[in-house]
XYZ file of C-alpha atoms in Angstrom:
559
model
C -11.565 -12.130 18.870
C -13.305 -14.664 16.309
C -16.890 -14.002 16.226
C -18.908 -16.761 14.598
C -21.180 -15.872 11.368
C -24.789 -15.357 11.743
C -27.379 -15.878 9.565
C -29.689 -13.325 8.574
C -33.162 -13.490 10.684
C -35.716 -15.432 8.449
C -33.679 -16.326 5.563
C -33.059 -20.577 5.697
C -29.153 -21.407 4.807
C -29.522 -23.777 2.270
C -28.508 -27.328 2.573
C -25.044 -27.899 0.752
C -25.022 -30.757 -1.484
C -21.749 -33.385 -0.603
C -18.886 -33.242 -2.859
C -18.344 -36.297 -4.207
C -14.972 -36.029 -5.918
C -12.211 -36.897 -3.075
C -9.630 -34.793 -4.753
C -12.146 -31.850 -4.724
C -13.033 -32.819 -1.048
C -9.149 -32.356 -0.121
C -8.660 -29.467 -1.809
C -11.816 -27.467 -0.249
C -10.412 -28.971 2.934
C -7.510 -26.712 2.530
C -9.435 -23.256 2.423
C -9.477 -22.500 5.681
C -12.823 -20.011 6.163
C -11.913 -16.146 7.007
C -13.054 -16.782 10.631
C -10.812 -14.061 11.562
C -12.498 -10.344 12.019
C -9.832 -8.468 10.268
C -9.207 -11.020 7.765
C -11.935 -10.519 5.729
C -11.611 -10.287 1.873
C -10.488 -6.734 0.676
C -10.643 -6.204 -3.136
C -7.359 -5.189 -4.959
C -7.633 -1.860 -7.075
C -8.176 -3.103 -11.036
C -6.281 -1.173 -12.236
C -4.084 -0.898 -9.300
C -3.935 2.493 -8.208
C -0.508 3.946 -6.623
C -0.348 3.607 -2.899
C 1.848 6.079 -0.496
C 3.639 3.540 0.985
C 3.754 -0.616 0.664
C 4.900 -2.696 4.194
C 6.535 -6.529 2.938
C 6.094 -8.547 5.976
C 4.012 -8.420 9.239
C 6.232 -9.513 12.172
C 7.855 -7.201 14.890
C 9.524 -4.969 12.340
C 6.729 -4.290 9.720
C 3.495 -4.059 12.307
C 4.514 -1.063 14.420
C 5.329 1.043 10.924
C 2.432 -0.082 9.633
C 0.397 0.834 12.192
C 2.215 4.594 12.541
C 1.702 5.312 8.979
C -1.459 4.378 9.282
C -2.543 6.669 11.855
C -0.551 9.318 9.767
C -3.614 9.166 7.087
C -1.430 7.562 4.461
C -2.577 4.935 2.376
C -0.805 1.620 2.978
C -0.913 -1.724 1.990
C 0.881 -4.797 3.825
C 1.878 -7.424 2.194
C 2.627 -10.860 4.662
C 3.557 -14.177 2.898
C 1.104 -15.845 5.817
C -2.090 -16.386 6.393
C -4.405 -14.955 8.815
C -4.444 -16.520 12.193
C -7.799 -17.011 14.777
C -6.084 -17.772 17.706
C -8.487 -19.230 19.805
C -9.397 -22.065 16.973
C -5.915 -22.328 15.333
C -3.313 -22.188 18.114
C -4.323 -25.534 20.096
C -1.775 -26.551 23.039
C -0.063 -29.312 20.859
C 3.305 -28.729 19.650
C 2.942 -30.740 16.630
C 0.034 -29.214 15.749
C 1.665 -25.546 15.228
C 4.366 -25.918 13.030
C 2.302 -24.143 10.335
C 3.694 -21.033 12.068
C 7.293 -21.079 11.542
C 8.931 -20.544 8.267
C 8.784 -24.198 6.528
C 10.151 -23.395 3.209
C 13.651 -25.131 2.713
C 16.640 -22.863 3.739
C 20.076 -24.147 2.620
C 22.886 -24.003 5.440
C 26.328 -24.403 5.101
C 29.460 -23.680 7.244
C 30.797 -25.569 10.533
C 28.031 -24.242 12.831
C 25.087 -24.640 10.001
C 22.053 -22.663 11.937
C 18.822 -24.503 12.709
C 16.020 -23.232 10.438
C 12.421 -22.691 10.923
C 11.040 -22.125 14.448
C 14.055 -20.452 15.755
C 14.561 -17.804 13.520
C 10.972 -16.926 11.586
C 8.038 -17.083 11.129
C 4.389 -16.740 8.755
C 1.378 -15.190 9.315
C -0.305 -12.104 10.131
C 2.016 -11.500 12.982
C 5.022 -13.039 11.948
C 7.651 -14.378 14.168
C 6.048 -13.022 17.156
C 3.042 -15.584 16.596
C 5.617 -17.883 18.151
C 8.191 -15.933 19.818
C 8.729 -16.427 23.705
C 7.859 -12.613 24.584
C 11.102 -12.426 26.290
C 11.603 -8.298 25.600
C 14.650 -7.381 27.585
C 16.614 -3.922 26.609
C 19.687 -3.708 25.435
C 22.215 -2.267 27.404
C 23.727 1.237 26.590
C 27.115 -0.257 25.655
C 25.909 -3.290 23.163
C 25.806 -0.595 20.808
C 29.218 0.375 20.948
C 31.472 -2.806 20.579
C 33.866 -1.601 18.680
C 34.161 1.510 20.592
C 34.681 -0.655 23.467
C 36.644 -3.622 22.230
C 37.883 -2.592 18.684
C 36.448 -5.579 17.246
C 32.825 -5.105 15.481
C 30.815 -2.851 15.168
C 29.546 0.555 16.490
C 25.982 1.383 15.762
C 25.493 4.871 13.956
C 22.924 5.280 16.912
C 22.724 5.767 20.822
C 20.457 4.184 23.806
C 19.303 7.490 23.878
C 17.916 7.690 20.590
C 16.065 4.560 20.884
C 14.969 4.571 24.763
C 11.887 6.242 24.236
C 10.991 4.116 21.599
C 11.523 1.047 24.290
C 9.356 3.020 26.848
C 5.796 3.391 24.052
C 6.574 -0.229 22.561
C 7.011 -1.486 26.253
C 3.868 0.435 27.649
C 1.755 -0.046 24.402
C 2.238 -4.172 24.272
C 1.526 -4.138 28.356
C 4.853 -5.635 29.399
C 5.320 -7.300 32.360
C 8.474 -6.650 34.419
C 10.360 -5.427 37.724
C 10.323 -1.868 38.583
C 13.036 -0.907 39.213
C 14.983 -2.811 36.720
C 18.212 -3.786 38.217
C 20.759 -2.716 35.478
C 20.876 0.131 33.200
C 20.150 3.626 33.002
C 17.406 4.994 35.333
C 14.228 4.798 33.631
C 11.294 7.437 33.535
C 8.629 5.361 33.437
C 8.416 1.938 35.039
C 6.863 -1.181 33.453
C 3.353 -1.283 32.140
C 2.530 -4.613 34.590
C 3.909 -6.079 37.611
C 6.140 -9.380 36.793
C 4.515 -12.838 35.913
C 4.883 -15.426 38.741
C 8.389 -17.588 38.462
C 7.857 -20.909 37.448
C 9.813 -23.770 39.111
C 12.993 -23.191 36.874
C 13.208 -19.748 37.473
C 13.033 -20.573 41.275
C 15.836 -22.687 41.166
C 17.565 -20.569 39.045
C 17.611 -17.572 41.582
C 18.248 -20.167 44.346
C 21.635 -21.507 42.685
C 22.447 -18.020 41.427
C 22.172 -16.365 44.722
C 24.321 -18.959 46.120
C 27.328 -18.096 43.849
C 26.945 -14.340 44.091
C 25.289 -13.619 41.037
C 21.780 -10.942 40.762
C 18.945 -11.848 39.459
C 15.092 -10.729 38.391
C 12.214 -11.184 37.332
C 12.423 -10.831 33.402
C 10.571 -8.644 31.310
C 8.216 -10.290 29.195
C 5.714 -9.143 27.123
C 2.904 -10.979 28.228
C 0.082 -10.026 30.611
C 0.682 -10.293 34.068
C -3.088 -8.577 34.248
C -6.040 -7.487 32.156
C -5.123 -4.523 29.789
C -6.458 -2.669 27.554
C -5.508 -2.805 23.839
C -6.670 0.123 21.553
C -8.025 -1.678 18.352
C -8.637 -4.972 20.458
C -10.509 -3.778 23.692
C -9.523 -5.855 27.030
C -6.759 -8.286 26.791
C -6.900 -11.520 29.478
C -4.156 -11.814 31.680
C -1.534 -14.652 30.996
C -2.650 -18.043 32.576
C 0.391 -19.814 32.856
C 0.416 -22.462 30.585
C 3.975 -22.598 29.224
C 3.120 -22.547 25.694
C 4.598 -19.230 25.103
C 7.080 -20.911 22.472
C 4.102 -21.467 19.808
C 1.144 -19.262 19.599
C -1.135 -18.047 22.597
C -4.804 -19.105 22.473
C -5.887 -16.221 24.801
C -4.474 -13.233 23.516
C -2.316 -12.801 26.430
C 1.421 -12.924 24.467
C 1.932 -9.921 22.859
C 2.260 -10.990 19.542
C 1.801 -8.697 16.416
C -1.920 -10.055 15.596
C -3.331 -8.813 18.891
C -1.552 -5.192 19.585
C 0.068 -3.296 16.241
C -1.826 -4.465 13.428
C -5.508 -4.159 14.955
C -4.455 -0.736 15.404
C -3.323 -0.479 12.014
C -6.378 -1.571 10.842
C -8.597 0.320 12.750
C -6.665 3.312 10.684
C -7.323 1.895 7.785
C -4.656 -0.290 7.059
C -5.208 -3.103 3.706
C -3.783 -6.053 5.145
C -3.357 -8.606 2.529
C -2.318 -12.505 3.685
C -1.482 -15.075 1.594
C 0.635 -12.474 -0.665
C 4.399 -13.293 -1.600
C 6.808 -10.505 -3.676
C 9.205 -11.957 -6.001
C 9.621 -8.468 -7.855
C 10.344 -4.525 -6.886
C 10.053 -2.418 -10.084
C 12.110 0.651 -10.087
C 12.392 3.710 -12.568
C 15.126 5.253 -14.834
C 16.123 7.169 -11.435
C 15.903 4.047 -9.347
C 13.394 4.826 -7.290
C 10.900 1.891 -6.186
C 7.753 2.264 -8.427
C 5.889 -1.077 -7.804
C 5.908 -4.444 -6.181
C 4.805 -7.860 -7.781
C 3.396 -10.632 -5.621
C 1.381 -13.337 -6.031
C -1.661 -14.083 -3.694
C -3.292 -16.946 -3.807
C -1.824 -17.812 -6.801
C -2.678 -14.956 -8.724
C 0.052 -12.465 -9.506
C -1.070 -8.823 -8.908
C 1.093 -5.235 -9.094
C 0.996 -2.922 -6.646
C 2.096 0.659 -7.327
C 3.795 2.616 -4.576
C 5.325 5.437 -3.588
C 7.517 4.199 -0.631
C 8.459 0.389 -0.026
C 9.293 -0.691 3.626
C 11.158 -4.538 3.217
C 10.439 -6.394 6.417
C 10.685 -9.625 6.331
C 13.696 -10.723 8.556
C 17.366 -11.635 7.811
C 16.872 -14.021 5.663
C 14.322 -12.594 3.463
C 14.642 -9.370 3.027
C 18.977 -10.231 1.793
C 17.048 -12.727 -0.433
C 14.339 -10.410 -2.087
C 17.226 -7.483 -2.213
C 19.529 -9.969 -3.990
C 17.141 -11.413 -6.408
C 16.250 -7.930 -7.336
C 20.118 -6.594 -7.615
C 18.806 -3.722 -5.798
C 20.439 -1.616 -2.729
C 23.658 -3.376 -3.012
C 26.218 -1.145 -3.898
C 27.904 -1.552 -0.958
C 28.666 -5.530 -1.292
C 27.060 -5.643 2.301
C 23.945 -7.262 1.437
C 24.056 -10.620 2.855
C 27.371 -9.881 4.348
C 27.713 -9.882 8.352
C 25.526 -12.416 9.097
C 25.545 -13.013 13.007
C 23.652 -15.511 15.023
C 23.382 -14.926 18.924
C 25.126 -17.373 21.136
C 22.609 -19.250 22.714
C 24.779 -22.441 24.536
C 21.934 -24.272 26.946
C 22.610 -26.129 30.502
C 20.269 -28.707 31.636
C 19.891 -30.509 35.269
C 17.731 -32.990 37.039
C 16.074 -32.047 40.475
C 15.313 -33.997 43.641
C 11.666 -32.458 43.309
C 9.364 -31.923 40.139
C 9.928 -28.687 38.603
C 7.217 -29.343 35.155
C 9.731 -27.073 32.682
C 6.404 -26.539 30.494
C 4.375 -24.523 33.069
C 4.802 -20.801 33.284
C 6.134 -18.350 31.441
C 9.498 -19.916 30.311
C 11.759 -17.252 30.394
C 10.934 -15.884 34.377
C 14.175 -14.951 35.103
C 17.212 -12.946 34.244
C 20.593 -11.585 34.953
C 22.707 -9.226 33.197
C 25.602 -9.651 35.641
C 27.464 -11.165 32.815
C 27.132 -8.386 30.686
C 30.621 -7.476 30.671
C 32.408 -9.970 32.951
C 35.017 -9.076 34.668
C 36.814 -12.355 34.031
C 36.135 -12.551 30.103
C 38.091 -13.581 27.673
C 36.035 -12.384 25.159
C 34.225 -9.158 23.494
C 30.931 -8.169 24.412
C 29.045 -10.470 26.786
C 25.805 -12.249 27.422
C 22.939 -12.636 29.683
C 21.315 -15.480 31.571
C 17.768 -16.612 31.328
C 16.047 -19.470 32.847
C 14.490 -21.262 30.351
C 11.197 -23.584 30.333
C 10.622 -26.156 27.333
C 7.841 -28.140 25.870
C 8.287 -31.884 25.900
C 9.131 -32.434 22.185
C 11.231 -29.644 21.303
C 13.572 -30.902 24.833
C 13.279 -34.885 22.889
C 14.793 -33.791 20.306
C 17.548 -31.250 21.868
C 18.365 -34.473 23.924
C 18.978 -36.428 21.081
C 20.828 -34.017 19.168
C 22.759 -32.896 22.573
C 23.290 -36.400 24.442
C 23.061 -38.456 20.894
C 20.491 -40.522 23.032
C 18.339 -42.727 20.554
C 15.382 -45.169 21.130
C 15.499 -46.732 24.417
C 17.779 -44.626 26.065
C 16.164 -41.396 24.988
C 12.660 -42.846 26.266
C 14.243 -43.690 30.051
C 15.732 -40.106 29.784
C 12.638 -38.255 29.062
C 11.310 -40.118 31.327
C 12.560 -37.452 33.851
C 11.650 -34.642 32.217
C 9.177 -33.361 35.056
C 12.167 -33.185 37.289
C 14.714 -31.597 34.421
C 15.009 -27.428 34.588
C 17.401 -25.244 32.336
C 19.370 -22.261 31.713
C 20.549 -20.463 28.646
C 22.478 -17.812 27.008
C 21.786 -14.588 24.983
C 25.099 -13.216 23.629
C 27.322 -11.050 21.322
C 28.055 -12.073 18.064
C 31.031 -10.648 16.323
C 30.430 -9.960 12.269
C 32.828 -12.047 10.375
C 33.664 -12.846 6.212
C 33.406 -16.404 6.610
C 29.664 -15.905 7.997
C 26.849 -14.828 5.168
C 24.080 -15.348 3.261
C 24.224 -16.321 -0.662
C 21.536 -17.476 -3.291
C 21.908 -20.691 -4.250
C 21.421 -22.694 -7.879
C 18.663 -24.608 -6.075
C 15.064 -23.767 -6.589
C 12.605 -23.531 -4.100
C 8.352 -24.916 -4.728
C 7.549 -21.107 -5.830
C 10.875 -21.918 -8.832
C 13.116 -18.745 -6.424
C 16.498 -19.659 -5.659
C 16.615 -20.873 -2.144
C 19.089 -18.986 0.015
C 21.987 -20.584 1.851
C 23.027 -19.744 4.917
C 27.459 -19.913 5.413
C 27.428 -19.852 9.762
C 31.233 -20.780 11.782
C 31.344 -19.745 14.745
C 34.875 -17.544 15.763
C 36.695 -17.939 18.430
C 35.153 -15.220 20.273
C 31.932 -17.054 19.949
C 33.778 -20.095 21.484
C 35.429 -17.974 24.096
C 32.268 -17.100 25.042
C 29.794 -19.978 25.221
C 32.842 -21.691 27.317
C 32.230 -18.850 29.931
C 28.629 -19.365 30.410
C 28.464 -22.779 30.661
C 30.869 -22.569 33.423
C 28.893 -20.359 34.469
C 25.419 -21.850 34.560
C 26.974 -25.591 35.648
C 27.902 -23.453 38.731
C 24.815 -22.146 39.081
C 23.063 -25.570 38.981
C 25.852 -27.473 40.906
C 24.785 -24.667 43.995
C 21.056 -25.454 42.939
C 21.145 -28.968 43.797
C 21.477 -30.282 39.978
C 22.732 -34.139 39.019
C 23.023 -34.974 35.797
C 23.845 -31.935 34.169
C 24.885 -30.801 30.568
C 24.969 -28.604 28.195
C 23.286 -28.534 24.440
C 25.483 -26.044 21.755
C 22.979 -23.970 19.944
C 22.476 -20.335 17.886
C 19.693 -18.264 18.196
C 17.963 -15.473 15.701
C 19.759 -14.830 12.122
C 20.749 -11.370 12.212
C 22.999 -8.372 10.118
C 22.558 -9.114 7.080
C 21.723 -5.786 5.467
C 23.241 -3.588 8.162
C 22.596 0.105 9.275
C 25.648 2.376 9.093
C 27.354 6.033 8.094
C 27.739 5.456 4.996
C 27.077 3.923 1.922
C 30.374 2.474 1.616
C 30.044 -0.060 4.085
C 26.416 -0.446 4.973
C 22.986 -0.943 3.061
C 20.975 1.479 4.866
C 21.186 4.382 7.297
C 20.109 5.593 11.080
C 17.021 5.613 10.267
C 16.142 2.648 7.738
C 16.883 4.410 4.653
C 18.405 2.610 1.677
C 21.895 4.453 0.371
C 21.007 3.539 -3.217
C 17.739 3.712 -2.879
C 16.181 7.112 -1.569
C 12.295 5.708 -1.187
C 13.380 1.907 0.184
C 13.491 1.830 3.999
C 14.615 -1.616 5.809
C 13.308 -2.358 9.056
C 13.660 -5.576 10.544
C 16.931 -7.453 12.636
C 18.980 -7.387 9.409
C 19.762 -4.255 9.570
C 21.513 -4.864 13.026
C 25.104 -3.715 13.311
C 25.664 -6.065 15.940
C 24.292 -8.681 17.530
C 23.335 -7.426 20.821
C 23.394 -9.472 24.354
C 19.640 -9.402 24.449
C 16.707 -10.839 22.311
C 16.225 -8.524 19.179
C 12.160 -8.352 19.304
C 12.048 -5.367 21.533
C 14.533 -3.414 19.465
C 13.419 -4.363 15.788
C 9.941 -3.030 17.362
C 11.655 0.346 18.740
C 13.443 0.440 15.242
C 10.592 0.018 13.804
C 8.147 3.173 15.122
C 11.652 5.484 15.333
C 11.940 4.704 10.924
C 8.213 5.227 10.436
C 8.564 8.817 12.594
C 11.697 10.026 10.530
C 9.798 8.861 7.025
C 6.701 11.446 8.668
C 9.082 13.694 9.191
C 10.742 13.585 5.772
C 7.606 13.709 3.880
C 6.366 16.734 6.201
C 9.462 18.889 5.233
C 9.039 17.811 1.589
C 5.733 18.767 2.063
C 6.449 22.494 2.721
């Protein structure tokens, strides 16, 4: 991790005179020092020289690519809005304090379920949204990928479980994630989990108590965080996990599997030009249409970069925006089109005993029992997680969720070491009323902000109405007063989606633009459907299975 700078042996740092000028002083404040081992300065080419392949965006679906190609001997260059992050000085336990990780920049929303922004669905920095993500890493089940096949409503995906379970076996044994072997539901796996399961926090306990009650499975979750030392090629030993709860903003010891501690050390250890702080507004393209260059500006300094190959990661939101400003890969219509947002409905209670909802990893338990419920009214289906929450974040939910204000939010929160939850992961159906659109407005770099059109259907309804039946049960047998529930959406997804053909989708099975034979997409957007499980481990699995068919593309043209 950070390693402090040394001065050479006999040679006196000289004494820096003050700056004087306060405007100076703030602005020199701002430069955060390179404390970072991989972050160090790395020259750009003058004149730029044409690179095999160019990565936008360093977050679960542009690390693992990056890090393949690298180790293929290509040359590539990453490109993440971000800065670089030094965990153990940047990511104190404050809540407050790390908001510089999510995506700040103003995102428009619109429709009658507008979706939060920000620390929900993205993130910056050399690590993207994982920097903050809760390492929950669940599979998919075989049949989320085949809605439509099931239901005929959605959408099927123009792959199988099979194609993509090995991928979830090397991303699973390659972070070190921690979960029960066997795992209750699902195809048989070869290979069992890389670490035993972390320890189950108080909600988690109570969770499985009430559950059991009612008749309904449980276990420990998966979570990609370290239930023991491992070791991490690029990174040496990783600590194990100690507990603390703050899983939901970044981890100080290395022990969440986030990007900047597993994929893109290995990338750079192959050789990998990492470059922070760089934002694309442009994607040049030839009289063929073939990607030929990307502008960006880093540090306020515009640069191009000639490439070869482009791979667009940066989420649902920005990679529809980038395509869109660039009227490129849209043939189709689709791009923006089929936005989806998972159904994420919460249920709180108050305990007899102290449970402390910030300690432990906060998502200890799940079932998929409600996977396809035999009582559903609905398509698709969901699973259940306990949930653990910092203090603020839960303030606010309350006073969103219970419209609780001043006093009475104060005597509320004044049980919060005795509250415990449960939420929701679940389908999403594709629907015209739900997309993503530039707007007029302009954002602080003069880009047209995006807006974000979200109403949730009535299978959406359908379907949060279950589960919170579902979990007030589950609390009611638990021993819960006081209980209610808190309406929310989780992760923007689909909004450049994978398919057959070029008629209806943006890119292929394996992350290929249909207008553009040299783009690749990889990132949730690309997401047929929503999928009753949290996207990270599958934008990851996506994202090594579209670097191997690229190899393999460029091997045959090779010959």
């Amino acid at each position: 991790m950070p390693d402090e700078e040394i001065a050479e042996e006999g040679i006196l740092t000289p004494i820096q005179p003050a700056v004087q000028d306060p405007l100076l002083r703030e602005l020199l404040a701002d430069q955060a020092p390179l404390d970072t081992p991989l972050a160090q300065p790395q020259p750009t080419p003058t004149p730029p020289e044409t690179v095999d392949c160019v990565v936008i965006g360093l977050g679960a679906g542009g690390s693992p690519l990056l890090a393949r190609l690298a180790q293929a001997g290509l040359k590539v260059v990453a490109l993440e809005a971000g800065p670089w992050h030094n965990p153990e000085k940047d990511f104190a336990t404050d809540e407050a304090a790390q908001d510089f990780l999510f995506w700040n920049d103003e995102r428009l929303a619109a429709g009658k379920d507008p979706l939060a922004m920000g620390r929900n669905n993205s993130g910056t920095g050399v690590g993207g949204s994982t920097l903050h993500y809760t390492a929950y890493t669940p599979r998919p089940l075989p049949d989320d990928l085949h809605l439509k096949r099931d239901f005929g409503q959605g959408e099927d995906w123009p792959l199988t479980y099979d194609d993509l379970a090995p991928y979830f076996e090397e991303v699973e044994q390659f972070l070190g994630v921690s979960g029960p072997t066997p795992y209750p539901w699902g195809p048989a796996r070869p290979k069992g989990y890389a670490l035993p399961p972390l320890p189950l926090n108080s909600a988690a306990q109570l969770m499985l108590r009430g559950a059991e009650k009612i008749g309904i499975r449980t276990s420990p979750a998966a979570n990609a965080a370290l239930s023991g030392r491992y070791y991490q090629e690029g990174v040496g030993w990783r600590e194990a996990c100690t507990n603390r709860g703050f899983c939901q903003a970044g981890c100080s010891n290395g022990a969440k599997s986030s990007m900047d501690v597993t994929y893109i050390p290995l990338a750079v250890k192959y050789g990998a030009d990492i470059r922070p702080h760089s934002f694309v507004t442009e994607i040049e393209r030839d009289a063929r249409g073939y990607v030929v260059a990307v502008v960006y500006t880093q540090n306020g300094t515009p640069h191009r970069l000639p490439c070869r190959n482009l791979f667009l990661c940066g989420g649902s939101v920005e990679t529809p925006r980038l395509l869109l400003l660039n009227e490129l890969a849209n043939t189709s219509g689709q791009v923006g089109r089929n936005l989806m947002a998972h159904t994420g409905v919460q249920v709180w209670g108050t305990f007899a005993d102290e449970v402390r909802p910030n300690k432990g990893i906060p998502g200890g338990l799940i079932s998929q029992d409600t996977h396809r419920p035999a009582d559903a009214d609905f398509v698709g289906g969901y699973l259940l997680q306990s949930i653990g929450v910092m203090p603020v974040t839960f303030a606010g939910q309350v006073a969103r969720g219970r419209k609780l204000w001043g006093q009475p939010l104060r005597d509320y929160m004044r049980q919060y070491n005795r509250i415990a939850g449960i939420n929701i992961l679940g389908d999403c159906l594709p629907h015209a009323d739900n997309f993503l659109e530039i707007s007029d407005e302009l954002d602080g770099r003069q880009l047209p902000k995006p807006r974000l059109h979200f109403t949730a259907q009535e299978n959406e309804l359908r379907m949060n109405a279950h589960a919170e039946r579902t979990m007030r049960r589950i609390w009611e047998a638990a021993g819960a007063t006081d209980i209610w529930a808190f309406g929310r959406y989780a992760h923007v997804i689909g909004t450049a989606r994978m398919g057959l053909s070029g008629d209806d989708a943006v890119v292929d099975r394996d992350g290929r633009a249909f207008d553009v034979p040299n783009l690749y997409i990889c990132d949730n957007s690309t997401f047929p459907s929503a999928l009753s499980v949290n996207p990270a481990l599958t934008i990851m699995a996506l994202s090594l299975r579209t670097a191997d068919k690229f190899l393999e593309r460029e091997r045959r043209r090779d010959k």
